PDB file of C-alpha atoms in Angstrom:
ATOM      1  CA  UNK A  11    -104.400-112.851 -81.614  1.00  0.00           C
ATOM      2  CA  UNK A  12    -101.830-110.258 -82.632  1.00  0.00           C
ATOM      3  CA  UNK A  13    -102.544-106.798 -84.250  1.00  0.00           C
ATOM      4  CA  UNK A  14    -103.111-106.847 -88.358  1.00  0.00           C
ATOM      5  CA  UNK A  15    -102.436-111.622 -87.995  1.00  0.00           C
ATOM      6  CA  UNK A  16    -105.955-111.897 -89.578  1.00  0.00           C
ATOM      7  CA  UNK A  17    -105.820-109.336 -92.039  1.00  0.00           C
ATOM      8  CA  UNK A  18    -102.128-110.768 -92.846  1.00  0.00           C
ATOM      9  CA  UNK A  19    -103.326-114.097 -93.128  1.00  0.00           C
ATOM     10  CA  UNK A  20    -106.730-113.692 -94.556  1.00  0.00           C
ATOM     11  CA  UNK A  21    -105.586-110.964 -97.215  1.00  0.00           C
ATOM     12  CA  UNK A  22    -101.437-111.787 -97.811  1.00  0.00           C
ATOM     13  CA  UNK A  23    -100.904-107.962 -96.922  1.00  0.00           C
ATOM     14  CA  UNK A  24     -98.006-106.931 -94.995  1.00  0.00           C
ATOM     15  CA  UNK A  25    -100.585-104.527 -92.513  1.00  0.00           C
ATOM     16  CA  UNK A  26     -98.448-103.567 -89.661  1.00  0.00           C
ATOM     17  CA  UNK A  27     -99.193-100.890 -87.280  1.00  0.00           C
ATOM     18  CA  UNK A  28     -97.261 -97.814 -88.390  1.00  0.00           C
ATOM     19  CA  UNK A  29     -96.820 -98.513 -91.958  1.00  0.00           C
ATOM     20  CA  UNK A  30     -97.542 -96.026 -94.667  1.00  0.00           C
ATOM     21  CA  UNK A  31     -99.414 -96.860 -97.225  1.00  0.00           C
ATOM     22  CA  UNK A  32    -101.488 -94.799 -99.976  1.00  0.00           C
ATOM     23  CA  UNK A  33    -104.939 -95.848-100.552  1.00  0.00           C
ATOM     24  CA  UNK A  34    -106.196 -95.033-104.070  1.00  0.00           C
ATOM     25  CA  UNK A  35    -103.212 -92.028-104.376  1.00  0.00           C
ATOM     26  CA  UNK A  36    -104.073 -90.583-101.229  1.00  0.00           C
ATOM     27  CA  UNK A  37    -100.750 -91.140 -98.486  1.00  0.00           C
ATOM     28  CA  UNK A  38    -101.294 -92.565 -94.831  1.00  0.00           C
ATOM     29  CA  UNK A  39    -100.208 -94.387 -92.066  1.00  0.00           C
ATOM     30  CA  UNK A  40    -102.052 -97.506 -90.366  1.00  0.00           C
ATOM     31  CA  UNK A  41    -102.740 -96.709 -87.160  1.00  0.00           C
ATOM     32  CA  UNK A  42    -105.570 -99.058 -86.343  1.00  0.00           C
ATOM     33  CA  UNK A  43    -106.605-102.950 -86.749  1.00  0.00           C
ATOM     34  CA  UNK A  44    -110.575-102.431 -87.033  1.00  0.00           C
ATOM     35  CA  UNK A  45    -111.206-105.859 -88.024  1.00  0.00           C
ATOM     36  CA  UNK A  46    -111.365-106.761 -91.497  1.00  0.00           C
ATOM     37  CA  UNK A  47    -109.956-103.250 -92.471  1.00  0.00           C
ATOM     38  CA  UNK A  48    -107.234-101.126 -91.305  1.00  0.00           C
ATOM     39  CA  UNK A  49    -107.861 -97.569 -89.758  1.00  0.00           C
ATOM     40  CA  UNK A  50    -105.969 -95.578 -92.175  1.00  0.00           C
ATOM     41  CA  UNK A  51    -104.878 -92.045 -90.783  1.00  0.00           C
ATOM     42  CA  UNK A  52    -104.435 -89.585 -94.391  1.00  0.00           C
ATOM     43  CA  UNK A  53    -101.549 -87.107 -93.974  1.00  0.00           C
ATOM     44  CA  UNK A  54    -103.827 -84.883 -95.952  1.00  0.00           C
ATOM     45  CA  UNK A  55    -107.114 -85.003 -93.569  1.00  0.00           C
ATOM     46  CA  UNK A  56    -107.687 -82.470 -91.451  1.00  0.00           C
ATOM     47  CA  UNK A  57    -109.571 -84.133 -88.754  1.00  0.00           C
ATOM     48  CA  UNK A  58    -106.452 -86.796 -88.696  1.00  0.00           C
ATOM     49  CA  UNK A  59    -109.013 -89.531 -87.629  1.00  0.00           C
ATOM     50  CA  UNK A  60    -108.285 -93.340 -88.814  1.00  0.00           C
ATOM     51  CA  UNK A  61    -110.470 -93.985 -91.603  1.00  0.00           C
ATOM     52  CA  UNK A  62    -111.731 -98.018 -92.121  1.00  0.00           C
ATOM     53  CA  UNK A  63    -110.022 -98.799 -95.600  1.00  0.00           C
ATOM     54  CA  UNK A  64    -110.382-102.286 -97.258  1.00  0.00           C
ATOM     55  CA  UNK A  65    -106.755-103.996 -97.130  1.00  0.00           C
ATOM     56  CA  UNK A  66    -106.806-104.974-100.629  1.00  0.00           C
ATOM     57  CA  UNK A  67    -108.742-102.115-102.699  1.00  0.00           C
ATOM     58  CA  UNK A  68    -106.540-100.007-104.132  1.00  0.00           C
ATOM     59  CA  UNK A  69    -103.443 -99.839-101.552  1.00  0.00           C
ATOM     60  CA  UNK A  70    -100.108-100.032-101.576  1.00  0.00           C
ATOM     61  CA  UNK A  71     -97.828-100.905 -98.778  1.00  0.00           C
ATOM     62  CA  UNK A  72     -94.905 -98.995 -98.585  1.00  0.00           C
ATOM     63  CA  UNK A  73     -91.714 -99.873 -96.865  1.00  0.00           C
ATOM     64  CA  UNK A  74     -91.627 -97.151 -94.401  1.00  0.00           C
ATOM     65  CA  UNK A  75     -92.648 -96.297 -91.244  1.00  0.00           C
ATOM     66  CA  UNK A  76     -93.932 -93.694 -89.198  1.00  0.00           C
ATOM     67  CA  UNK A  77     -93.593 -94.211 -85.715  1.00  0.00           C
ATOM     68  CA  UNK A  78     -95.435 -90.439 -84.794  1.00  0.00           C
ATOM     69  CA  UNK A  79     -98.193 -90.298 -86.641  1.00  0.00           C
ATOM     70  CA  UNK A  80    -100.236 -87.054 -86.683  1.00  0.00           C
ATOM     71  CA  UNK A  81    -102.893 -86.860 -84.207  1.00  0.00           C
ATOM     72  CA  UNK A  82    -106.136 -84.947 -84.399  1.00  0.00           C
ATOM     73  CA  UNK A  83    -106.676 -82.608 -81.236  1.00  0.00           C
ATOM     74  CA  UNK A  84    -110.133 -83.617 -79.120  1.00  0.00           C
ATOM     75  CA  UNK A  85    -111.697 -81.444 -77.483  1.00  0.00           C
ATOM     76  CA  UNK A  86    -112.561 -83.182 -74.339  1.00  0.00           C
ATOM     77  CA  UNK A  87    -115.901 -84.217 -75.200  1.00  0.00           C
ATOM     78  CA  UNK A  88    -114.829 -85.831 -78.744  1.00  0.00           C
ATOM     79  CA  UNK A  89    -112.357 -88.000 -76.398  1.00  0.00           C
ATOM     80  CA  UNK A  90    -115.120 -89.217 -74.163  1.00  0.00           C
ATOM     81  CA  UNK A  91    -116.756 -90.392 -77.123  1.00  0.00           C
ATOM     82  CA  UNK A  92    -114.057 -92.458 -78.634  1.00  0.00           C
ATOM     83  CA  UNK A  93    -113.193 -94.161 -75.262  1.00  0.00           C
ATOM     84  CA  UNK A  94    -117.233 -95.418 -75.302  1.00  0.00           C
ATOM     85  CA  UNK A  95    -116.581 -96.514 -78.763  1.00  0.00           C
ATOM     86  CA  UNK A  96    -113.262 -98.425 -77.679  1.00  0.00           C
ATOM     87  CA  UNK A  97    -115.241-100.036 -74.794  1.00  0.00           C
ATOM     88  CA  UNK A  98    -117.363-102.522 -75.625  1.00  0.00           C
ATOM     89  CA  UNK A  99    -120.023-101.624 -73.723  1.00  0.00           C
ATOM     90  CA  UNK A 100    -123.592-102.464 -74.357  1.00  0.00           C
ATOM     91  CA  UNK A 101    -124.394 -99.454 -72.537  1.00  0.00           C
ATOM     92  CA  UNK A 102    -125.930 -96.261 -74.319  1.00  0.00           C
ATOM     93  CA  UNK A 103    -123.381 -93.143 -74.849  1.00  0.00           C
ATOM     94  CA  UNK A 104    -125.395 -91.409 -72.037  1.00  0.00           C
ATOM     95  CA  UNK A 105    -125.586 -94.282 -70.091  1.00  0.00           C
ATOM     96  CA  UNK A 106    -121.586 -95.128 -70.082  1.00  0.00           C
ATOM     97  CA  UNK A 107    -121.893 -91.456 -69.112  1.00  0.00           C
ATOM     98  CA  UNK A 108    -123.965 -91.450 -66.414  1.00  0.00           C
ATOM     99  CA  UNK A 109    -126.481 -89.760 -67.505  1.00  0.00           C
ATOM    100  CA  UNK A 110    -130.091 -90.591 -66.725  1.00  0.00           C
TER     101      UNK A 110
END
């Protein structure tokens, strides 16, 4: 299945990745399908991590685009942790880790 189709189809919303938006007055860009939401990134966050916002409750979906979102900086540690998260693993953090 293809990024945003079921949000599209389940929700009429044009969710694309890249596409601004502002979620109850606050601006963004989609950066992530998470699902039934989108992972909104807020130009005015400071951690600049995609936040899981409903596709119908209170956005709007502007026309434009913005290819280069910001991105938050990870340490290396914070980086780990969102590649276990990506994963799928049924694995514990420490055990995706190695750890014992």
């Amino acid at each position: 299945m293809e990024e945003f189709e079921y949000i599209r189809n389940r929700y009429s919303v044009p969710a694309e990745m890249f596409r601004e938006v502002t979620v109850a007055d606050r601006k963004g860009v989609i950066t992530e399908d998470k699902g039934n939401y989108i992972g909104v990134v807020f130009y005015d966050d400071k951690k600049l991590m995609p936040l899981p916002c409903h596709p119908t409750w209170k956005v709007e979906y502007l026309e434009t685009f913005n290819y280069k979102p910001p991105k938050p900086k990870n340490p290396r540690s914070k980086q780990r942790y969102r590649d276990y998260l990506h994963s799928d693993s049924s694995l514990t953090f420490a055990e995706w880790l190695g750890i014992k």
